[in-house]
mmCIF file of C-alpha atoms and ligand atoms in Angstrom:
data_model
loop_
_atom_site.group_PDB
_atom_site.id
_atom_site.type_symbol
_atom_site.label_atom_id
_atom_site.label_comp_id
_atom_site.label_asym_id
_atom_site.label_seq_id
_atom_site.Cartn_x
_atom_site.Cartn_y
_atom_site.Cartn_z
ATOM 1 C CA UNK A 1 -28.986 16.705 -6.627
ATOM 2 C CA UNK A 2 -32.635 15.661 -5.997
ATOM 3 C CA UNK A 3 -34.275 17.125 -2.875
ATOM 4 C CA UNK A 4 -33.797 14.866 0.145
ATOM 5 C CA UNK A 5 -37.188 14.850 1.804
ATOM 6 C CA UNK A 6 -37.807 15.289 5.523
ATOM 7 C CA UNK A 7 -40.902 14.372 7.512
ATOM 8 C CA UNK A 8 -42.800 17.654 7.985
ATOM 9 C CA UNK A 9 -43.349 21.038 6.373
ATOM 10 C CA UNK A 10 -44.619 24.098 8.259
ATOM 11 C CA UNK A 11 -47.789 25.420 6.618
ATOM 12 C CA UNK A 12 -49.551 28.518 7.945
ATOM 13 C CA UNK A 13 -48.523 27.714 11.506
ATOM 14 C CA UNK A 14 -48.992 23.906 11.494
ATOM 15 C CA UNK A 15 -46.626 21.049 10.783
ATOM 16 C CA UNK A 16 -48.036 18.869 7.997
ATOM 17 C CA UNK A 17 -46.606 15.749 6.279
ATOM 18 C CA UNK A 18 -44.087 16.561 3.517
ATOM 19 C CA UNK A 19 -46.266 14.795 0.891
ATOM 20 C CA UNK A 20 -49.314 16.899 1.748
ATOM 21 C CA UNK A 21 -47.595 20.244 1.140
ATOM 22 C CA UNK A 22 -49.059 20.591 -2.375
ATOM 23 C CA UNK A 23 -50.807 23.380 -4.296
ATOM 24 C CA UNK A 24 -53.304 23.449 -7.185
ATOM 25 C CA UNK A 25 -52.049 24.006 -10.740
ATOM 26 C CA UNK A 26 -54.415 26.979 -11.041
ATOM 27 C CA UNK A 27 -52.796 28.778 -8.103
ATOM 28 C CA UNK A 28 -51.859 32.394 -8.873
ATOM 29 C CA UNK A 29 -48.157 31.735 -8.179
ATOM 30 C CA UNK A 30 -47.905 29.119 -10.921
ATOM 31 C CA UNK A 31 -49.104 31.515 -13.610
ATOM 32 C CA UNK A 32 -47.631 34.813 -12.487
ATOM 33 C CA UNK A 33 -44.595 33.926 -10.356
ATOM 34 C CA UNK A 34 -46.172 35.559 -7.305
ATOM 35 C CA UNK A 35 -44.011 34.274 -4.495
ATOM 36 C CA UNK A 36 -41.338 35.590 -2.165
ATOM 37 C CA UNK A 37 -38.945 33.252 -0.461
ATOM 38 C CA UNK A 38 -35.796 32.815 1.596
ATOM 39 C CA UNK A 39 -32.840 30.464 1.749
ATOM 40 C CA UNK A 40 -31.281 29.953 5.186
ATOM 41 C CA UNK A 41 -28.699 27.508 6.516
ATOM 42 C CA UNK A 42 -28.577 25.639 9.800
ATOM 43 C CA UNK A 43 -25.063 24.505 10.709
ATOM 44 C CA UNK A 44 -23.758 21.728 12.890
ATOM 45 C CA UNK A 45 -22.001 22.904 16.050
ATOM 46 C CA UNK A 46 -19.831 21.014 18.534
ATOM 47 C CA UNK A 47 -22.841 20.738 20.896
ATOM 48 C CA UNK A 48 -25.966 20.854 18.736
ATOM 49 C CA UNK A 49 -26.870 23.045 15.777
ATOM 50 C CA UNK A 50 -27.650 26.683 15.018
ATOM 51 C CA UNK A 51 -29.423 28.660 12.322
ATOM 52 C CA UNK A 52 -27.326 31.405 10.727
ATOM 53 C CA UNK A 53 -28.939 34.873 10.873
ATOM 54 C CA UNK A 54 -32.505 33.578 11.122
ATOM 55 C CA UNK A 55 -34.205 36.904 12.068
ATOM 56 C CA UNK A 56 -32.393 38.782 9.283
ATOM 57 C CA UNK A 57 -33.620 36.261 6.704
ATOM 58 C CA UNK A 58 -37.191 36.317 8.000
ATOM 59 C CA UNK A 59 -37.126 40.126 8.029
ATOM 60 C CA UNK A 60 -36.053 40.075 4.378
ATOM 61 C CA UNK A 61 -38.982 37.729 3.656
ATOM 62 C CA UNK A 62 -41.332 40.252 5.270
ATOM 63 C CA UNK A 63 -39.662 43.089 3.311
ATOM 64 C CA UNK A 64 -39.997 41.202 0.011
ATOM 65 C CA UNK A 65 -43.666 40.579 0.810
ATOM 66 C CA UNK A 66 -44.203 44.251 1.641
ATOM 67 C CA UNK A 67 -42.759 45.348 -1.713
ATOM 68 C CA UNK A 68 -45.305 43.084 -3.419
ATOM 69 C CA UNK A 69 -48.180 44.196 -1.154
ATOM 70 C CA UNK A 70 -48.500 40.688 0.284
ATOM 71 C CA UNK A 71 -49.715 40.892 3.863
ATOM 72 C CA UNK A 72 -48.239 37.903 5.629
ATOM 73 C CA UNK A 73 -50.389 36.851 8.592
ATOM 74 C CA UNK A 74 -47.279 36.060 10.696
ATOM 75 C CA UNK A 75 -44.884 38.208 12.707
ATOM 76 C CA UNK A 76 -41.104 38.009 12.536
ATOM 77 C CA UNK A 77 -41.095 36.141 15.852
ATOM 78 C CA UNK A 78 -43.719 33.635 14.646
ATOM 79 C CA UNK A 79 -41.794 32.919 11.453
ATOM 80 C CA UNK A 80 -38.538 32.401 13.374
ATOM 81 C CA UNK A 81 -40.271 30.160 15.920
ATOM 82 C CA UNK A 82 -41.887 28.207 13.065
ATOM 83 C CA UNK A 83 -38.489 27.507 11.506
ATOM 84 C CA UNK A 84 -37.014 26.368 14.832
ATOM 85 C CA UNK A 85 -40.039 24.099 15.549
ATOM 86 C CA UNK A 86 -39.756 22.588 12.099
ATOM 87 C CA UNK A 87 -36.028 21.874 12.338
ATOM 88 C CA UNK A 88 -36.401 20.347 15.791
ATOM 89 C CA UNK A 89 -39.376 18.256 14.669
ATOM 90 C CA UNK A 90 -37.608 16.924 11.551
ATOM 91 C CA UNK A 91 -34.369 16.370 13.483
ATOM 92 C CA UNK A 92 -32.219 16.967 10.390
ATOM 93 C CA UNK A 93 -29.148 19.225 10.539
ATOM 94 C CA UNK A 94 -27.052 20.545 8.907
ATOM 95 C CA UNK A 95 -29.849 21.664 6.624
ATOM 96 C CA UNK A 96 -31.091 24.324 4.274
ATOM 97 C CA UNK A 97 -34.331 26.090 5.198
ATOM 98 C CA UNK A 98 -36.717 27.353 2.529
ATOM 99 C CA UNK A 99 -39.523 29.641 3.705
ATOM 100 C CA UNK A 100 -41.888 30.694 0.913
ATOM 101 C CA UNK A 101 -44.964 32.902 0.851
ATOM 102 C CA UNK A 102 -47.122 32.569 -2.240
ATOM 103 C CA UNK A 103 -50.419 33.613 -3.688
ATOM 104 C CA UNK A 104 -52.539 30.501 -3.856
ATOM 105 C CA UNK A 105 -55.738 29.217 -5.452
ATOM 106 C CA UNK A 106 -58.545 31.722 -5.879
ATOM 107 C CA UNK A 107 -58.899 33.821 -9.013
ATOM 108 C CA UNK A 108 -57.128 33.586 -12.364
ATOM 109 C CA UNK A 109 -56.786 37.307 -13.197
ATOM 110 C CA UNK A 110 -53.432 39.046 -12.789
ATOM 111 C CA UNK A 111 -54.840 40.998 -9.836
ATOM 112 C CA UNK A 112 -53.834 38.957 -6.782
ATOM 113 C CA UNK A 113 -56.670 40.297 -4.603
ATOM 114 C CA UNK A 114 -58.774 37.127 -4.622
ATOM 115 C CA UNK A 115 -55.932 34.637 -4.135
ATOM 116 C CA UNK A 116 -55.104 33.589 -0.565
ATOM 117 C CA UNK A 117 -51.581 33.962 0.805
ATOM 118 C CA UNK A 118 -50.016 30.714 1.928
ATOM 119 C CA UNK A 119 -46.788 30.475 3.918
ATOM 120 C CA UNK A 120 -44.671 27.334 3.975
ATOM 121 C CA UNK A 121 -41.294 26.504 5.518
ATOM 122 C CA UNK A 122 -39.398 23.381 4.494
ATOM 123 C CA UNK A 123 -35.993 22.127 5.595
ATOM 124 C CA UNK A 124 -33.783 19.463 4.076
ATOM 125 C CA UNK A 125 -30.099 18.552 3.713
ATOM 126 C CA UNK A 126 -28.265 20.527 1.017
ATOM 127 C CA UNK A 127 -24.526 20.447 0.455
ATOM 128 C CA UNK A 128 -22.114 22.706 -1.366
ATOM 129 C CA UNK A 129 -23.779 24.827 -4.058
ATOM 130 C CA UNK A 130 -20.637 25.785 -5.975
ATOM 131 C CA UNK A 131 -18.629 22.615 -6.431
ATOM 132 C CA UNK A 132 -14.846 22.403 -6.314
ATOM 133 C CA UNK A 133 -12.302 23.411 -3.713
ATOM 134 C CA UNK A 134 -9.870 25.351 -5.896
ATOM 135 C CA UNK A 135 -12.404 27.969 -6.977
ATOM 136 C CA UNK A 136 -15.120 28.274 -9.594
ATOM 137 C CA UNK A 137 -14.688 28.971 -13.298
ATOM 138 C CA UNK A 138 -17.308 31.553 -14.184
ATOM 139 C CA UNK A 139 -18.301 33.832 -17.054
ATOM 140 C CA UNK A 140 -19.949 37.182 -17.603
ATOM 141 C CA UNK A 141 -23.444 36.479 -18.828
ATOM 142 C CA UNK A 142 -24.884 37.868 -22.022
ATOM 143 C CA UNK A 143 -28.046 38.435 -19.936
ATOM 144 C CA UNK A 144 -28.232 41.567 -17.783
ATOM 145 C CA UNK A 145 -29.736 41.695 -14.304
ATOM 146 C CA UNK A 146 -33.114 43.293 -13.739
ATOM 147 C CA UNK A 147 -33.281 46.939 -14.741
ATOM 148 C CA UNK A 148 -34.227 49.359 -11.952
ATOM 149 C CA UNK A 149 -37.943 49.977 -11.673
ATOM 150 C CA UNK A 150 -38.877 46.831 -13.577
ATOM 151 C CA UNK A 151 -38.637 43.823 -11.240
ATOM 152 C CA UNK A 152 -37.495 44.989 -7.783
ATOM 153 C CA UNK A 153 -34.074 43.426 -7.178
ATOM 154 C CA UNK A 154 -34.301 43.959 -3.412
ATOM 155 C CA UNK A 155 -37.302 41.620 -3.230
ATOM 156 C CA UNK A 156 -36.292 37.966 -3.189
ATOM 157 C CA UNK A 157 -39.220 37.048 -5.412
ATOM 158 C CA UNK A 158 -39.695 33.779 -7.283
ATOM 159 C CA UNK A 159 -40.207 35.674 -10.554
ATOM 160 C CA UNK A 160 -36.700 37.215 -10.363
ATOM 161 C CA UNK A 161 -35.241 33.752 -10.678
ATOM 162 C CA UNK A 162 -36.334 33.461 -14.308
ATOM 163 C CA UNK A 163 -33.515 35.956 -14.935
ATOM 164 C CA UNK A 164 -31.203 33.908 -12.693
ATOM 165 C CA UNK A 165 -32.080 30.771 -14.642
ATOM 166 C CA UNK A 166 -31.134 32.403 -17.953
ATOM 167 C CA UNK A 167 -27.772 33.470 -16.510
ATOM 168 C CA UNK A 168 -27.080 30.124 -14.876
ATOM 169 C CA UNK A 169 -28.182 27.932 -17.797
ATOM 170 C CA UNK A 170 -26.097 29.899 -20.288
ATOM 171 C CA UNK A 171 -23.050 29.551 -18.031
ATOM 172 C CA UNK A 172 -23.531 25.798 -17.572
ATOM 173 C CA UNK A 173 -24.121 25.134 -21.259
ATOM 174 C CA UNK A 174 -20.847 26.910 -22.019
ATOM 175 C CA UNK A 175 -18.927 24.855 -19.441
ATOM 176 C CA UNK A 176 -18.789 27.339 -16.557
ATOM 177 C CA UNK A 177 -20.006 26.793 -13.015
ATOM 178 C CA UNK A 178 -21.793 30.115 -12.692
ATOM 179 C CA UNK A 179 -22.571 33.348 -14.538
ATOM 180 C CA UNK A 180 -22.155 36.938 -13.385
ATOM 181 C CA UNK A 181 -24.851 39.383 -14.418
ATOM 182 C CA UNK A 182 -24.067 42.997 -15.312
ATOM 183 C CA UNK A 183 -26.682 45.625 -14.578
ATOM 184 C CA UNK A 184 -28.544 47.499 -17.270
ATOM 185 C CA UNK A 185 -25.617 49.971 -17.572
ATOM 186 C CA UNK A 186 -23.005 47.246 -17.991
ATOM 187 C CA UNK A 187 -21.671 47.486 -14.430
ATOM 188 C CA UNK A 188 -21.062 44.409 -12.285
ATOM 189 C CA UNK A 189 -24.186 43.358 -10.389
ATOM 190 C CA UNK A 190 -24.058 39.810 -8.970
ATOM 191 C CA UNK A 191 -24.064 36.103 -9.755
ATOM 192 C CA UNK A 192 -27.301 34.308 -10.593
ATOM 193 C CA UNK A 193 -27.664 33.439 -6.901
ATOM 194 C CA UNK A 194 -24.735 35.146 -5.176
ATOM 195 C CA UNK A 195 -23.267 38.542 -4.410
ATOM 196 C CA UNK A 196 -19.734 39.212 -5.591
ATOM 197 C CA UNK A 197 -16.614 40.713 -3.987
ATOM 198 C CA UNK A 198 -13.239 41.543 -5.457
ATOM 199 C CA UNK A 199 -9.923 42.232 -3.736
ATOM 200 C CA UNK A 200 -7.362 44.559 -5.329
ATOM 201 C CA UNK A 201 -4.247 45.853 -3.592
ATOM 202 C CA UNK A 202 -5.547 44.618 -0.236
ATOM 203 C CA UNK A 203 -8.895 46.481 -0.456
ATOM 204 C CA UNK A 204 -12.283 44.735 -0.784
ATOM 205 C CA UNK A 205 -14.877 46.034 -3.210
ATOM 206 C CA UNK A 206 -18.476 45.008 -3.794
ATOM 207 C CA UNK A 207 -21.198 46.620 -5.916
ATOM 208 C CA UNK A 208 -23.777 48.702 -4.028
ATOM 209 C CA UNK A 209 -27.380 47.491 -3.938
ATOM 210 C CA UNK A 210 -28.274 50.135 -6.540
ATOM 211 C CA UNK A 211 -26.505 47.988 -9.161
ATOM 212 C CA UNK A 212 -29.529 45.612 -9.117
ATOM 213 C CA UNK A 213 -28.042 43.292 -6.475
ATOM 214 C CA UNK A 214 -29.927 41.469 -3.744
ATOM 215 C CA UNK A 215 -29.158 42.680 -0.217
ATOM 216 C CA UNK A 216 -27.445 39.417 0.630
ATOM 217 C CA UNK A 217 -27.276 38.399 4.268
ATOM 218 C CA UNK A 218 -23.918 36.725 3.576
ATOM 219 C CA UNK A 219 -22.764 39.921 1.821
ATOM 220 C CA UNK A 220 -23.622 41.806 5.000
ATOM 221 C CA UNK A 221 -21.838 39.154 7.102
ATOM 222 C CA UNK A 222 -18.711 39.441 4.946
ATOM 223 C CA UNK A 223 -18.766 43.251 5.130
ATOM 224 C CA UNK A 224 -18.969 42.953 8.931
ATOM 225 C CA UNK A 225 -16.237 40.297 9.170
ATOM 226 C CA UNK A 226 -13.913 42.159 6.797
ATOM 227 C CA UNK A 227 -14.213 45.391 8.790
ATOM 228 C CA UNK A 228 -13.728 43.465 12.029
ATOM 229 C CA UNK A 229 -10.528 41.948 10.603
ATOM 230 C CA UNK A 230 -9.313 45.460 9.782
ATOM 231 C CA UNK A 231 -9.779 45.451 5.993
ATOM 232 C CA UNK A 232 -11.012 48.441 4.051
ATOM 233 C CA UNK A 233 -14.263 47.645 2.262
ATOM 234 C CA UNK A 234 -15.698 49.896 -0.420
ATOM 235 C CA UNK A 235 -19.183 49.552 -1.877
ATOM 236 C CA UNK A 236 -18.896 51.093 -5.332
ATOM 237 C CA UNK A 237 -19.902 50.516 -8.922
ATOM 238 C CA UNK A 238 -17.437 48.136 -10.575
ATOM 239 C CA UNK A 239 -16.681 48.044 -14.305
ATOM 240 C CA UNK A 240 -16.550 44.565 -15.785
ATOM 241 C CA UNK A 241 -12.844 44.723 -16.594
ATOM 242 C CA UNK A 242 -11.957 45.240 -12.929
ATOM 243 C CA UNK A 243 -12.954 41.606 -12.435
ATOM 244 C CA UNK A 244 -10.246 40.512 -14.886
ATOM 245 C CA UNK A 245 -7.460 42.383 -13.103
ATOM 246 C CA UNK A 246 -8.532 41.709 -9.519
ATOM 247 C CA UNK A 247 -6.160 39.855 -7.170
ATOM 248 C CA UNK A 248 -9.034 37.828 -5.693
ATOM 249 C CA UNK A 249 -12.723 37.409 -6.513
ATOM 250 C CA UNK A 250 -15.297 35.492 -4.522
ATOM 251 C CA UNK A 251 -19.037 34.877 -4.346
ATOM 252 C CA UNK A 252 -21.116 35.101 -1.194
ATOM 253 C CA UNK A 253 -24.537 33.602 -0.546
ATOM 254 C CA UNK A 254 -26.417 31.319 1.774
ATOM 255 C CA UNK A 255 -26.178 28.471 -0.717
ATOM 256 C CA UNK A 256 -22.708 29.429 -2.034
ATOM 257 C CA UNK A 257 -21.374 30.557 1.394
ATOM 258 C CA UNK A 258 -17.934 32.103 0.674
ATOM 259 C CA UNK A 259 -16.802 30.614 -2.667
ATOM 260 C CA UNK A 260 -13.561 31.652 -4.364
ATOM 261 C CA UNK A 261 -13.578 32.269 -8.116
ATOM 262 C CA UNK A 262 -10.650 30.868 -10.101
ATOM 263 C CA UNK A 263 -11.287 32.325 -13.534
ATOM 264 C CA UNK A 264 -13.656 34.710 -15.278
ATOM 265 C CA UNK A 265 -14.218 34.299 -19.029
ATOM 266 C CA UNK A 266 -11.159 31.972 -18.903
ATOM 267 C CA UNK A 267 -8.973 34.807 -17.562
ATOM 268 C CA UNK A 268 -7.265 33.487 -14.440
ATOM 269 C CA UNK A 269 -7.902 35.473 -11.250
ATOM 270 C CA UNK A 270 -4.608 36.303 -9.476
ATOM 271 C CA UNK A 271 -2.473 33.167 -9.405
ATOM 272 C CA UNK A 272 -5.505 30.902 -9.856
ATOM 273 C CA UNK A 273 -5.652 29.847 -6.214
ATOM 274 C CA UNK A 274 -8.026 31.066 -3.481
ATOM 275 C CA UNK A 275 -6.498 34.311 -2.191
ATOM 276 C CA UNK A 276 -5.288 35.060 1.330
ATOM 277 C CA UNK A 277 -8.005 37.602 2.122
ATOM 278 C CA UNK A 278 -10.737 35.305 0.759
ATOM 279 C CA UNK A 279 -9.348 32.540 2.980
ATOM 280 C CA UNK A 280 -9.210 34.753 6.093
ATOM 281 C CA UNK A 281 -12.798 35.901 5.612
ATOM 282 C CA UNK A 282 -13.968 32.364 4.809
ATOM 283 C CA UNK A 283 -12.254 30.992 7.939
ATOM 284 C CA UNK A 284 -14.005 33.520 10.131
ATOM 285 C CA UNK A 285 -17.371 32.958 8.401
ATOM 286 C CA UNK A 286 -17.251 29.148 8.626
ATOM 287 C CA UNK A 287 -15.714 29.328 12.121
ATOM 288 C CA UNK A 288 -18.683 31.327 13.409
ATOM 289 C CA UNK A 289 -21.278 29.288 11.465
ATOM 290 C CA UNK A 290 -19.854 25.987 12.683
ATOM 291 C CA UNK A 291 -19.523 27.155 16.288
ATOM 292 C CA UNK A 292 -15.717 26.919 16.273
ATOM 293 C CA UNK A 293 -15.231 30.668 16.771
ATOM 294 C CA UNK A 294 -17.161 32.982 19.118
ATOM 295 C CA UNK A 295 -20.537 34.176 17.860
ATOM 296 C CA UNK A 296 -19.247 37.728 18.304
ATOM 297 C CA UNK A 297 -21.950 39.366 16.206
ATOM 298 C CA UNK A 298 -24.924 37.440 17.646
ATOM 299 C CA UNK A 299 -25.728 35.626 14.401
ATOM 300 C CA UNK A 300 -26.699 32.172 15.649
ATOM 301 C CA UNK A 301 -30.089 30.831 16.780
ATOM 302 C CA UNK A 302 -29.560 27.488 18.528
ATOM 303 C CA UNK A 303 -31.805 24.514 17.711
ATOM 304 C CA UNK A 304 -32.042 21.337 19.755
ATOM 305 C CA UNK A 305 -30.832 18.836 17.199
ATOM 306 C CA UNK A 306 -27.488 17.079 17.174
ATOM 307 C CA UNK A 307 -25.861 17.509 13.792
ATOM 308 C CA UNK A 308 -25.168 14.639 11.421
ATOM 309 C CA UNK A 309 -22.413 14.633 8.857
ATOM 310 C CA UNK A 310 -22.386 17.670 6.520
ATOM 311 C CA UNK A 311 -23.778 16.846 3.079
ATOM 312 C CA UNK A 312 -21.279 17.185 0.243
ATOM 313 C CA UNK A 313 -22.123 18.159 -3.321
HETATM 314 C C1 PLP B 1 -29.666 36.754 -6.777
HETATM 315 C C2 PLP B 1 -29.032 36.520 -5.446
HETATM 316 N N1 PLP B 1 -28.095 37.378 -5.027
HETATM 317 C C3 PLP B 1 -27.476 37.220 -3.847
HETATM 318 C C4 PLP B 1 -27.788 36.166 -3.010
HETATM 319 C C5 PLP B 1 -27.097 36.010 -1.697
HETATM 320 O O1 PLP B 1 -27.976 36.339 -0.655
HETATM 321 P P1 PLP B 1 -27.833 35.674 0.775
HETATM 322 O O2 PLP B 1 -26.437 35.876 1.196
HETATM 323 O O3 PLP B 1 -28.811 36.408 1.622
HETATM 324 O O4 PLP B 1 -28.182 34.240 0.628
HETATM 325 C C6 PLP B 1 -28.760 35.246 -3.410
HETATM 326 C C7 PLP B 1 -29.143 34.132 -2.563
HETATM 327 O O5 PLP B 1 -30.096 34.210 -1.865
HETATM 328 C C8 PLP B 1 -29.403 35.440 -4.648
HETATM 329 O O6 PLP B 1 -30.325 34.581 -5.075
#
């Protein structure tokens, strides 16, 4: 789906017209992938709108920047306030928010020292990322996730998404909705843009971050919700074949939210329908995000915009 434009983009502390948020082709980021970014959702509520886990996302942006020695000239509070100002100025919710910090136009060498850091935040409507209500048909990718000590998997860096593109394109070409990457040792890591959970005998499992997975904010939300609902959750290395014999499997992510998986490599998961535990966790997640259940974990930042209709895929 093409990007639906809004009026303004936040650039280094100022709101500028969407069309003017451009960079030069010789910018460092274009040649070397030197960017870190975030994906955040703002949900419609019965009386306005709210951003889901805004400070946690902006903190991860700062952490990603720190890993890459990018000194962002904005504090956590300034970045959060910038996102709220932008959303209220554009007046568009529900929406997806894309902060990005990049190394701009300066020098052409690999060393980023002479290239200025630019920070942008955009917001725009974006619907369901994983289409279909009955669950996604996915495959195990022939591409592995990033090996430890090569590209840091905990940094949400633009360059990492070359690996995600390989996984996702291969899956799509072969008729699947998404691909799951194994880590360099053949253990389950994550989807091209999602963390993964399985349920077996009533217990939830997800790979630890040391299996080259991003520290997903939705993953953390699901861990919190599952424990709150009284489920046992275990973070442990998962062999590939455990996916095939799981009772339930689902993806989590800001774009994917909580998305059930129907089959993996054409092997049907459970009875092929979204499982009961996936549904319970999804209900709680969407209930909180949409303001229909209490914000018991303090995850919402209100914005003064009345929500329009949710965008569908
Ligand atoms: C590779 C990857 N893993 C996991 C996630 C899920 O992270 P989050 O829940 O913070 O969106 C994403 C999405 O940002 C991702 O791109």
